[in-house]
PDB file of C-alpha atoms in Angstrom:
ATOM      1  CA  MET E  94     -23.155  21.094 -11.881  1.00  0.00           C
ATOM      2  CA  LYS E  95     -22.059  24.392 -11.245  1.00  0.00           C
ATOM      3  CA  LEU E  96     -18.436  24.281  -9.806  1.00  0.00           C
ATOM      4  CA  GLU E  97     -17.257  27.800  -7.457  1.00  0.00           C
ATOM      5  CA  THR E  98     -13.435  28.130  -8.326  1.00  0.00           C
ATOM      6  CA  ILE E  99     -11.660  28.812  -4.791  1.00  0.00           C
ATOM      7  CA  SER E 100      -7.979  29.522  -6.414  1.00  0.00           C
ATOM      8  CA  THR E 101      -5.968  28.187  -9.261  1.00  0.00           C
ATOM      9  CA  ASN E 102      -2.426  28.200  -9.940  1.00  0.00           C
ATOM     10  CA  ARG E 103      -0.699  27.625 -13.385  1.00  0.00           C
ATOM     11  CA  SER E 104       1.385  24.543 -13.106  1.00  0.00           C
ATOM     12  CA  HIS E 105       3.686  22.637 -15.404  1.00  0.00           C
ATOM     13  CA  GLY E 106       1.886  24.511 -18.133  1.00  0.00           C
ATOM     14  CA  GLY E 107      -1.144  23.147 -16.559  1.00  0.00           C
ATOM     15  CA  THR E 108      -4.031  24.752 -14.324  1.00  0.00           C
ATOM     16  CA  GLN E 109      -4.142  23.316 -10.770  1.00  0.00           C
ATOM     17  CA  GLY E 110      -7.601  24.295  -9.570  1.00  0.00           C
ATOM     18  CA  VAL E 111      -9.264  23.729  -6.303  1.00  0.00           C
ATOM     19  CA  TYR E 112     -13.249  23.935  -6.405  1.00  0.00           C
ATOM     20  CA  SER E 113     -16.468  23.915  -4.321  1.00  0.00           C
ATOM     21  CA  HIS E 114     -20.187  22.889  -5.218  1.00  0.00           C
ATOM     22  CA  GLN E 115     -23.224  22.124  -3.353  1.00  0.00           C
ATOM     23  CA  SER E 116     -23.354  18.013  -3.095  1.00  0.00           C
ATOM     24  CA  ALA E 117     -26.965  16.489  -3.368  1.00  0.00           C
ATOM     25  CA  GLU E 118     -25.441  13.290  -1.784  1.00  0.00           C
ATOM     26  CA  THR E 119     -23.768  14.194   1.341  1.00  0.00           C
ATOM     27  CA  GLY E 120     -26.336  17.444   1.566  1.00  0.00           C
ATOM     28  CA  THR E 121     -22.654  19.565   2.195  1.00  0.00           C
ATOM     29  CA  GLU E 122     -20.336  21.831   0.135  1.00  0.00           C
ATOM     30  CA  MET E 123     -17.653  19.778  -0.893  1.00  0.00           C
ATOM     31  CA  THR E 124     -14.348  20.886  -1.836  1.00  0.00           C
ATOM     32  CA  VAL E 125     -12.255  19.097  -4.827  1.00  0.00           C
ATOM     33  CA  SER E 126      -8.733  19.551  -6.340  1.00  0.00           C
ATOM     34  CA  VAL E 127      -8.011  19.279  -9.876  1.00  0.00           C
ATOM     35  CA  PHE E 128      -4.973  19.496 -12.072  1.00  0.00           C
ATOM     36  CA  VAL E 129      -6.052  20.129 -15.796  1.00  0.00           C
ATOM     37  CA  PRO E 130      -2.342  19.855 -18.318  1.00  0.00           C
ATOM     38  CA  GLU E 131      -2.247  22.197 -21.345  1.00  0.00           C
ATOM     39  CA  HIS E 132      -3.602  20.415 -23.976  1.00  0.00           C
ATOM     40  CA  ALA E 133      -5.154  21.768 -27.285  1.00  0.00           C
ATOM     41  CA  ASP E 134      -8.078  22.882 -28.009  1.00  0.00           C
ATOM     42  CA  GLY E 135     -11.183  20.558 -28.044  1.00  0.00           C
ATOM     43  CA  ALA E 136      -9.175  17.606 -26.737  1.00  0.00           C
ATOM     44  CA  LYS E 137     -10.494  15.111 -24.254  1.00  0.00           C
ATOM     45  CA  LEU E 138      -7.774  14.046 -21.678  1.00  0.00           C
ATOM     46  CA  PRO E 139      -8.200  10.733 -19.515  1.00  0.00           C
ATOM     47  CA  VAL E 140      -8.815  10.997 -15.538  1.00  0.00           C
ATOM     48  CA  LEU E 141      -6.855   9.572 -12.555  1.00  0.00           C
ATOM     49  CA  TRP E 142      -8.729   9.840  -9.411  1.00  0.00           C
ATOM     50  CA  TYR E 143      -6.995   9.826  -6.249  1.00  0.00           C
ATOM     51  CA  LEU E 144      -8.537   9.288  -2.856  1.00  0.00           C
ATOM     52  CA  SER E 145      -6.708  10.429   0.223  1.00  0.00           C
ATOM     53  CA  GLY E 146      -6.509   8.883   3.804  1.00  0.00           C
ATOM     54  CA  LEU E 147      -7.430   9.416   7.307  1.00  0.00           C
ATOM     55  CA  THR E 148      -7.402  13.080   8.076  1.00  0.00           C
ATOM     56  CA  CYS E 149      -6.841  14.752   5.335  1.00  0.00           C
ATOM     57  CA  THR E 150      -8.418  16.700   2.407  1.00  0.00           C
ATOM     58  CA  HIS E 151      -7.912  17.627  -1.166  1.00  0.00           C
ATOM     59  CA  ALA E 152      -4.979  19.616   0.134  1.00  0.00           C
ATOM     60  CA  ASN E 153      -2.780  17.117   0.930  1.00  0.00           C
ATOM     61  CA  VAL E 154      -2.125  15.146  -2.238  1.00  0.00           C
ATOM     62  CA  THR E 155      -1.962  18.913  -3.509  1.00  0.00           C
ATOM     63  CA  GLU E 156       0.481  20.649  -1.795  1.00  0.00           C
ATOM     64  CA  LYS E 157       2.468  17.286  -1.277  1.00  0.00           C
ATOM     65  CA  GLY E 158       1.617  14.446  -3.723  1.00  0.00           C
ATOM     66  CA  GLU E 159       4.479  15.675  -6.156  1.00  0.00           C
ATOM     67  CA  TYR E 160       1.692  14.456  -9.593  1.00  0.00           C
ATOM     68  CA  ARG E 161       1.542  17.761 -11.911  1.00  0.00           C
ATOM     69  CA  ALA E 162       4.857  17.117 -13.541  1.00  0.00           C
ATOM     70  CA  ALA E 163       3.963  13.702 -14.561  1.00  0.00           C
ATOM     71  CA  CYS E 164       0.548  14.456 -15.061  1.00  0.00           C
ATOM     72  CA  ALA E 165       1.520  16.784 -17.800  1.00  0.00           C
ATOM     73  CA  GLU E 166       4.085  15.373 -19.533  1.00  0.00           C
ATOM     74  CA  HIS E 167       1.309  12.332 -20.076  1.00  0.00           C
ATOM     75  CA  GLY E 168      -1.614  14.669 -20.585  1.00  0.00           C
ATOM     76  CA  VAL E 169      -4.109  13.355 -17.580  1.00  0.00           C
ATOM     77  CA  ILE E 170      -6.351  14.939 -15.638  1.00  0.00           C
ATOM     78  CA  PHE E 171      -5.935  14.287 -11.686  1.00  0.00           C
ATOM     79  CA  VAL E 172      -8.870  14.622  -9.757  1.00  0.00           C
ATOM     80  CA  ALA E 173      -8.361  14.669  -6.066  1.00  0.00           C
ATOM     81  CA  PRO E 174     -11.888  15.111  -3.627  1.00  0.00           C
ATOM     82  CA  ASP E 175     -12.086  15.331   0.255  1.00  0.00           C
ATOM     83  CA  THR E 176     -12.438  12.665   2.408  1.00  0.00           C
ATOM     84  CA  SER E 177     -15.996  13.157   4.204  1.00  0.00           C
ATOM     85  CA  PRO E 178     -18.376  15.832   4.283  1.00  0.00           C
ATOM     86  CA  ARG E 179     -17.974  19.277   6.031  1.00  0.00           C
ATOM     87  CA  GLY E 180     -19.825  21.405   8.020  1.00  0.00           C
ATOM     88  CA  ASP E 181     -21.125  22.598  11.429  1.00  0.00           C
ATOM     89  CA  ASP E 182     -24.154  20.506  10.522  1.00  0.00           C
ATOM     90  CA  VAL E 183     -22.327  17.105   9.887  1.00  0.00           C
ATOM     91  CA  PRO E 184     -22.275  14.476  12.823  1.00  0.00           C
ATOM     92  CA  ASP E 185     -18.617  14.190  13.883  1.00  0.00           C
ATOM     93  CA  ALA E 186     -16.855  11.998  17.043  1.00  0.00           C
ATOM     94  CA  GLU E 187     -14.569  14.511  19.052  1.00  0.00           C
ATOM     95  CA  GLY E 188     -11.080  13.670  19.356  1.00  0.00           C
ATOM     96  CA  GLU E 189     -11.147  10.322  16.973  1.00  0.00           C
ATOM     97  CA  TYR E 190      -8.818  11.092  14.237  1.00  0.00           C
ATOM     98  CA  ASP E 191     -10.154   7.812  12.424  1.00  0.00           C
ATOM     99  CA  PHE E 192     -14.059   8.099  12.484  1.00  0.00           C
ATOM    100  CA  GLY E 193     -16.285  11.146  11.727  1.00  0.00           C
ATOM    101  CA  LYS E 194     -15.265  13.770   9.699  1.00  0.00           C
ATOM    102  CA  GLY E 195     -11.892  13.368   7.985  1.00  0.00           C
ATOM    103  CA  ALA E 196     -12.998   9.664   8.047  1.00  0.00           C
ATOM    104  CA  GLY E 197     -15.717   8.739   5.879  1.00  0.00           C
ATOM    105  CA  PHE E 198     -14.164   5.683   4.333  1.00  0.00           C
ATOM    106  CA  TYR E 199     -15.740   6.249   1.177  1.00  0.00           C
ATOM    107  CA  VAL E 200     -18.852   4.200   1.782  1.00  0.00           C
ATOM    108  CA  ASP E 201     -22.507   5.560   1.705  1.00  0.00           C
ATOM    109  CA  ALA E 202     -23.394   4.885   5.758  1.00  0.00           C
ATOM    110  CA  THR E 203     -26.617   3.018   7.008  1.00  0.00           C
ATOM    111  CA  GLU E 204     -26.241   3.493  10.819  1.00  0.00           C
ATOM    112  CA  GLN E 205     -27.822   7.088  12.371  1.00  0.00           C
ATOM    113  CA  PRO E 206     -26.508   9.994  12.701  1.00  0.00           C
ATOM    114  CA  TRP E 207     -24.104   9.093  10.059  1.00  0.00           C
ATOM    115  CA  ALA E 208     -26.633   8.279   7.251  1.00  0.00           C
ATOM    116  CA  ALA E 209     -27.861  11.619   6.383  1.00  0.00           C
ATOM    117  CA  HIS E 210     -24.271  13.090   5.470  1.00  0.00           C
ATOM    118  CA  TYR E 211     -21.930  10.029   5.155  1.00  0.00           C
ATOM    119  CA  ARG E 212     -22.479   8.850   1.646  1.00  0.00           C
ATOM    120  CA  MET E 213     -19.137   9.511   0.013  1.00  0.00           C
ATOM    121  CA  ARG E 214     -19.589   5.906  -2.397  1.00  0.00           C
ATOM    122  CA  SER E 215     -22.525   7.919  -4.063  1.00  0.00           C
ATOM    123  CA  TYR E 216     -20.369  11.147  -4.131  1.00  0.00           C
ATOM    124  CA  ILE E 217     -17.298   9.353  -5.791  1.00  0.00           C
ATOM    125  CA  GLU E 218     -19.346   6.813  -7.874  1.00  0.00           C
ATOM    126  CA  ARG E 219     -21.821   9.013  -9.275  1.00  0.00           C
ATOM    127  CA  GLU E 220     -22.306  12.523  -8.345  1.00  0.00           C
ATOM    128  CA  LEU E 221     -18.656  14.197  -8.281  1.00  0.00           C
ATOM    129  CA  PRO E 222     -18.098  12.247 -12.158  1.00  0.00           C
ATOM    130  CA  GLU E 223     -20.949  14.018 -13.653  1.00  0.00           C
ATOM    131  CA  ALA E 224     -19.761  17.367 -12.150  1.00  0.00           C
ATOM    132  CA  ILE E 225     -15.967  16.647 -13.796  1.00  0.00           C
ATOM    133  CA  ALA E 226     -17.746  15.855 -16.903  1.00  0.00           C
ATOM    134  CA  ALA E 227     -19.562  18.719 -17.319  1.00  0.00           C
ATOM    135  CA  ASN E 228     -16.932  21.033 -16.443  1.00  0.00           C
ATOM    136  CA  PHE E 229     -13.752  19.998 -17.473  1.00  0.00           C
ATOM    137  CA  PRO E 230     -12.286  18.816 -20.994  1.00  0.00           C
ATOM    138  CA  ALA E 231     -12.454  15.029 -19.254  1.00  0.00           C
ATOM    139  CA  ASP E 232     -12.560  11.677 -21.768  1.00  0.00           C
ATOM    140  CA  MET E 233     -14.932   9.488 -18.923  1.00  0.00           C
ATOM    141  CA  ALA E 234     -14.632   6.980 -21.236  1.00  0.00           C
ATOM    142  CA  ARG E 235     -10.864   6.634 -19.964  1.00  0.00           C
ATOM    143  CA  GLN E 236     -10.638   6.586 -15.932  1.00  0.00           C
ATOM    144  CA  SER E 237      -8.161   4.998 -13.823  1.00  0.00           C
ATOM    145  CA  ILE E 238      -8.220   5.112  -9.939  1.00  0.00           C
ATOM    146  CA  THR E 239      -5.265   5.317  -7.005  1.00  0.00           C
ATOM    147  CA  GLY E 240      -5.402   6.496  -3.726  1.00  0.00           C
ATOM    148  CA  HIS E 241      -3.673   6.066  -0.354  1.00  0.00           C
ATOM    149  CA  SER E 242      -4.098   4.262   3.225  1.00  0.00           C
ATOM    150  CA  MET E 243      -8.142   5.284   3.648  1.00  0.00           C
ATOM    151  CA  GLY E 244      -7.966   5.839   0.396  1.00  0.00           C
ATOM    152  CA  GLY E 245      -6.189   2.942  -0.994  1.00  0.00           C
ATOM    153  CA  HIS E 246      -8.962   1.004   0.489  1.00  0.00           C
ATOM    154  CA  GLY E 247     -11.479   3.608  -1.152  1.00  0.00           C
ATOM    155  CA  ALA E 248      -9.609   3.040  -4.485  1.00  0.00           C
ATOM    156  CA  LEU E 249      -9.430  -1.028  -4.194  1.00  0.00           C
ATOM    157  CA  THR E 250     -13.108  -1.181  -3.194  1.00  0.00           C
ATOM    158  CA  ILE E 251     -14.258   1.206  -5.649  1.00  0.00           C
ATOM    159  CA  GLY E 252     -12.296  -0.146  -8.408  1.00  0.00           C
ATOM    160  CA  LEU E 253     -12.990  -3.605  -8.093  1.00  0.00           C
ATOM    161  CA  ARG E 254     -16.983  -2.904  -7.938  1.00  0.00           C
ATOM    162  CA  ASN E 255     -16.480  -0.817 -10.963  1.00  0.00           C
ATOM    163  CA  PRO E 256     -13.924  -2.765 -13.357  1.00  0.00           C
ATOM    164  CA  GLU E 257     -15.783  -1.125 -16.482  1.00  0.00           C
ATOM    165  CA  ARG E 258     -15.143   1.947 -15.584  1.00  0.00           C
ATOM    166  CA  PHE E 259     -11.725   2.061 -14.300  1.00  0.00           C
ATOM    167  CA  ARG E 260      -8.648   0.770 -16.461  1.00  0.00           C
ATOM    168  CA  SER E 261      -6.413   0.066 -13.637  1.00  0.00           C
ATOM    169  CA  ILE E 262      -6.416   0.302 -10.071  1.00  0.00           C
ATOM    170  CA  SER E 263      -3.501   1.664  -7.536  1.00  0.00           C
ATOM    171  CA  ALA E 264      -2.787   2.135  -3.947  1.00  0.00           C
ATOM    172  CA  PHE E 265      -0.031   3.288  -1.771  1.00  0.00           C
ATOM    173  CA  SER E 266       0.013   1.488   1.608  1.00  0.00           C
ATOM    174  CA  PRO E 267      -4.105   0.949   1.486  1.00  0.00           C
ATOM    175  CA  ILE E 268      -5.997  -0.869   4.100  1.00  0.00           C
ATOM    176  CA  VAL E 269      -6.564  -3.969   2.050  1.00  0.00           C
ATOM    177  CA  ALA E 270      -9.149  -6.151   4.427  1.00  0.00           C
ATOM    178  CA  PRO E 271     -10.633  -3.650   6.670  1.00  0.00           C
ATOM    179  CA  GLY E 272     -13.224  -6.147   7.887  1.00  0.00           C
ATOM    180  CA  GLU E 273     -10.076  -7.303   9.838  1.00  0.00           C
ATOM    181  CA  VAL E 274      -8.502  -4.641  11.342  1.00  0.00           C
ATOM    182  CA  PRO E 275      -9.268  -1.994  13.824  1.00  0.00           C
ATOM    183  CA  TRP E 276      -9.323   1.125  11.756  1.00  0.00           C
ATOM    184  CA  GLY E 277     -12.060  -1.084   9.569  1.00  0.00           C
ATOM    185  CA  GLU E 278     -13.676  -2.809  12.165  1.00  0.00           C
ATOM    186  CA  LYS E 279     -14.472   0.771  13.963  1.00  0.00           C
ATOM    187  CA  ALA E 280     -15.532   2.325  10.945  1.00  0.00           C
ATOM    188  CA  LEU E 281     -17.514   0.055   9.087  1.00  0.00           C
ATOM    189  CA  GLY E 282     -19.053  -1.168  12.398  1.00  0.00           C
ATOM    190  CA  ARG E 283     -20.635   2.371  13.055  1.00  0.00           C
ATOM    191  CA  TYR E 284     -21.431   3.404   9.529  1.00  0.00           C
ATOM    192  CA  LEU E 285     -22.912   0.209   8.405  1.00  0.00           C
ATOM    193  CA  GLY E 286     -23.854  -1.407  11.665  1.00  0.00           C
ATOM    194  CA  THR E 287     -23.216  -4.911  13.522  1.00  0.00           C
ATOM    195  CA  ASP E 288     -24.398  -7.198  10.283  1.00  0.00           C
ATOM    196  CA  ARG E 289     -20.590  -7.865   9.007  1.00  0.00           C
ATOM    197  CA  ALA E 290     -22.198  -9.190   5.362  1.00  0.00           C
ATOM    198  CA  SER E 291     -22.736  -5.317   4.634  1.00  0.00           C
ATOM    199  CA  TRP E 292     -18.858  -4.474   5.130  1.00  0.00           C
ATOM    200  CA  ARG E 293     -17.756  -6.627   2.717  1.00  0.00           C
ATOM    201  CA  GLU E 294     -18.205  -4.716  -0.573  1.00  0.00           C
ATOM    202  CA  TYR E 295     -16.360  -2.394   1.403  1.00  0.00           C
ATOM    203  CA  ASP E 296     -13.603  -4.767   1.824  1.00  0.00           C
ATOM    204  CA  GLY E 297     -10.828  -5.459  -1.042  1.00  0.00           C
ATOM    205  CA  VAL E 298      -9.702  -8.383   0.001  1.00  0.00           C
ATOM    206  CA  ALA E 299     -13.526  -9.648   0.740  1.00  0.00           C
ATOM    207  CA  LEU E 300     -14.254  -8.324  -2.654  1.00  0.00           C
ATOM    208  CA  ILE E 301     -12.031 -10.751  -4.700  1.00  0.00           C
ATOM    209  CA  GLU E 302     -12.448 -13.501  -2.516  1.00  0.00           C
ATOM    210  CA  GLY E 303     -16.311 -13.191  -3.487  1.00  0.00           C
ATOM    211  CA  GLY E 304     -15.333 -12.901  -6.796  1.00  0.00           C
ATOM    212  CA  ALA E 305     -14.595  -9.387  -8.096  1.00  0.00           C
ATOM    213  CA  ARG E 306     -11.627  -9.164 -10.863  1.00  0.00           C
ATOM    214  CA  HIS E 307      -9.303  -6.769 -12.097  1.00  0.00           C
ATOM    215  CA  ASP E 308      -6.257  -7.045 -14.675  1.00  0.00           C
ATOM    216  CA  HIS E 309      -4.880  -4.180 -13.357  1.00  0.00           C
ATOM    217  CA  ILE E 310      -3.775  -3.886  -9.767  1.00  0.00           C
ATOM    218  CA  LEU E 311      -0.916  -1.848  -8.533  1.00  0.00           C
ATOM    219  CA  VAL E 312      -0.072  -1.619  -4.663  1.00  0.00           C
ATOM    220  CA  ASP E 313       3.483   0.202  -3.197  1.00  0.00           C
ATOM    221  CA  GLN E 314       3.772  -0.368   0.831  1.00  0.00           C
ATOM    222  CA  GLY E 315       6.651   0.626   2.236  1.00  0.00           C
ATOM    223  CA  THR E 316       8.303  -1.785   4.768  1.00  0.00           C
ATOM    224  CA  ALA E 317       8.642   1.007   7.672  1.00  0.00           C
ATOM    225  CA  ASP E 318       5.193   2.073   7.729  1.00  0.00           C
ATOM    226  CA  ASP E 319       4.004   1.770  11.463  1.00  0.00           C
ATOM    227  CA  PHE E 320       0.960   0.718  10.522  1.00  0.00           C
ATOM    228  CA  LEU E 321       1.554  -2.308   8.090  1.00  0.00           C
ATOM    229  CA  VAL E 322       1.162  -5.118  10.735  1.00  0.00           C
ATOM    230  CA  GLU E 323      -1.985  -3.933  12.570  1.00  0.00           C
ATOM    231  CA  GLN E 324      -4.207  -1.808   9.958  1.00  0.00           C
ATOM    232  CA  LEU E 325      -2.719  -2.549   6.712  1.00  0.00           C
ATOM    233  CA  ARG E 326      -2.222  -6.220   6.382  1.00  0.00           C
ATOM    234  CA  THR E 327      -0.962  -5.887   2.819  1.00  0.00           C
ATOM    235  CA  HIS E 328      -0.255 -10.013   2.521  1.00  0.00           C
ATOM    236  CA  ARG E 329      -3.623 -10.373   3.146  1.00  0.00           C
ATOM    237  CA  LEU E 330      -4.318  -8.888  -0.710  1.00  0.00           C
ATOM    238  CA  ALA E 331      -1.518 -10.846  -1.993  1.00  0.00           C
ATOM    239  CA  GLU E 332      -2.900 -14.178  -0.601  1.00  0.00           C
ATOM    240  CA  ALA E 333      -6.295 -13.484  -2.047  1.00  0.00           C
ATOM    241  CA  CYS E 334      -5.093 -12.055  -5.592  1.00  0.00           C
ATOM    242  CA  GLU E 335      -3.074 -15.352  -5.793  1.00  0.00           C
ATOM    243  CA  ALA E 336      -5.734 -17.440  -4.802  1.00  0.00           C
ATOM    244  CA  ALA E 337      -8.032 -16.048  -7.094  1.00  0.00           C
ATOM    245  CA  GLY E 338      -5.317 -15.950  -9.946  1.00  0.00           C
ATOM    246  CA  LEU E 339      -5.378 -12.208  -9.940  1.00  0.00           C
ATOM    247  CA  ASP E 340      -1.473 -10.990 -11.888  1.00  0.00           C
ATOM    248  CA  ALA E 341      -1.627  -8.308  -9.201  1.00  0.00           C
ATOM    249  CA  THR E 342       1.988  -5.904  -8.939  1.00  0.00           C
ATOM    250  CA  ILE E 343       2.638  -5.326  -4.849  1.00  0.00           C
ATOM    251  CA  ARG E 344       5.592  -4.166  -4.445  1.00  0.00           C
ATOM    252  CA  LEU E 345       7.425  -3.343  -0.427  1.00  0.00           C
ATOM    253  CA  GLN E 346       9.595  -0.737  -0.755  1.00  0.00           C
ATOM    254  CA  ALA E 347      12.449  -1.117   1.970  1.00  0.00           C
ATOM    255  CA  GLY E 348      12.325   1.599   4.456  1.00  0.00           C
ATOM    256  CA  TYR E 349       9.542   3.925   3.506  1.00  0.00           C
ATOM    257  CA  ASP E 350       7.077   4.911   5.816  1.00  0.00           C
ATOM    258  CA  HIS E 351       3.073   6.119   5.622  1.00  0.00           C
ATOM    259  CA  SER E 352       4.208   9.367   4.734  1.00  0.00           C
ATOM    260  CA  TYR E 353       3.878  11.579   1.660  1.00  0.00           C
ATOM    261  CA  TYR E 354       7.667  11.303   1.553  1.00  0.00           C
ATOM    262  CA  PHE E 355       6.407   7.779   0.362  1.00  0.00           C
ATOM    263  CA  ILE E 356       3.856   8.678  -1.930  1.00  0.00           C
ATOM    264  CA  SER E 357       5.786  11.371  -3.531  1.00  0.00           C
ATOM    265  CA  THR E 358       8.588   9.415  -4.493  1.00  0.00           C
ATOM    266  CA  PHE E 359       6.433   6.750  -6.225  1.00  0.00           C
ATOM    267  CA  MET E 360       3.758   9.050  -7.529  1.00  0.00           C
ATOM    268  CA  ALA E 361       5.289   9.885 -11.236  1.00  0.00           C
ATOM    269  CA  GLU E 362       5.484   5.772 -11.625  1.00  0.00           C
ATOM    270  CA  HIS E 363       2.058   5.560 -11.019  1.00  0.00           C
ATOM    271  CA  VAL E 364       1.157   7.871 -13.224  1.00  0.00           C
ATOM    272  CA  ALA E 365       3.036   6.572 -15.555  1.00  0.00           C
ATOM    273  CA  TRP E 366       1.785   2.829 -15.143  1.00  0.00           C
ATOM    274  CA  HIS E 367      -2.278   4.241 -15.227  1.00  0.00           C
ATOM    275  CA  THR E 368      -1.352   6.624 -18.459  1.00  0.00           C
ATOM    276  CA  GLU E 369      -0.281   2.846 -20.389  1.00  0.00           C
ATOM    277  CA  ARG E 370      -3.545   1.636 -19.454  1.00  0.00           C
ATOM    278  CA  LEU E 371      -5.248   4.889 -20.126  1.00  0.00           C
ATOM    279  CA  LYS E 372      -4.004   5.040 -23.466  1.00  0.00           C
ATOM    280  CA  ARG E 373      -4.564   1.562 -24.892  1.00  0.00           C
TER     281      ARG E 373
END
C-alpha cells in the first residue's frame, strides 16, 4: 500500500512523519502519524500502537503526547492512526461530539448508514498493519498497543482479542465497560444495533468475563478525571481482572485529570514498560 507523505520532521534523532493513504476498509483517505527512531541500516524495530480518544485525530498525541524521547531511547516505532473515517461522503452526527466523525469507537459498524465507512476495527487490526509493515522498518512480530479514553477502550479490546499479536496492553483513562456507560451505550447501540450480545466483543470487561486473557496489562487513571465515575468506571476492570486471576497493574494517579497533561506525564513510563516486553 502506497503512503503519501504529508510532512516529516527531525526529532530526537529520528523522523516524525504524517502520512495519508486510501483505505479499502473505510472507503476514505486516512491519515496516520508514525515516529521512527534513528536506527542502523537494515534494523527492524518493535512497534507501539496508540489509539486516540473522542474528538481527536492523529494530531493530538503527535503534538502533545511527549513520546518521542522515550521511543528514541528505547528504539520503538510509534504509530498513531486517526479515530474515524473522514470526508464529505462519510455520515456524521451533527452536533454530537461522542458519535460519528472523531468517534469511531474502533468497531466495525453493522447498522446503516454507518456500516459502509465505520470499519475502524478492521482498519486497525488488518489494513493499517500491512501498510506499516510495507513502508517502515517495523518488526511486526513485536507489537504492543496503548490508547486514551475511547482509544484506551480500543487498546483493551483489540489487545484482548489478539493476545498473540500484542505482547502488552496499556491504557490511559480507558472506557473499560462501554456496554455499561452512556458513551458506550450510545455508540455501540447505534453502530451495532440493539442486540447487546454483539457489543461484548467491543467491551474490555465483557471480554475478560467471557474468557479473554492477557498477561501484561497496565492502566493509569487520574483521580480528578471528571469522567471517571459516569463513563470510565475503572473499578469494573479491576474487579474483572481480580475475578479472572489476571495480574493487571491498575494505578490511580492522585490529582490528574483526563487531559494530555496527564497522558504526557506517564507516557515515558508506558513506553519503557512496553519496551521490556517487546524486547524479550
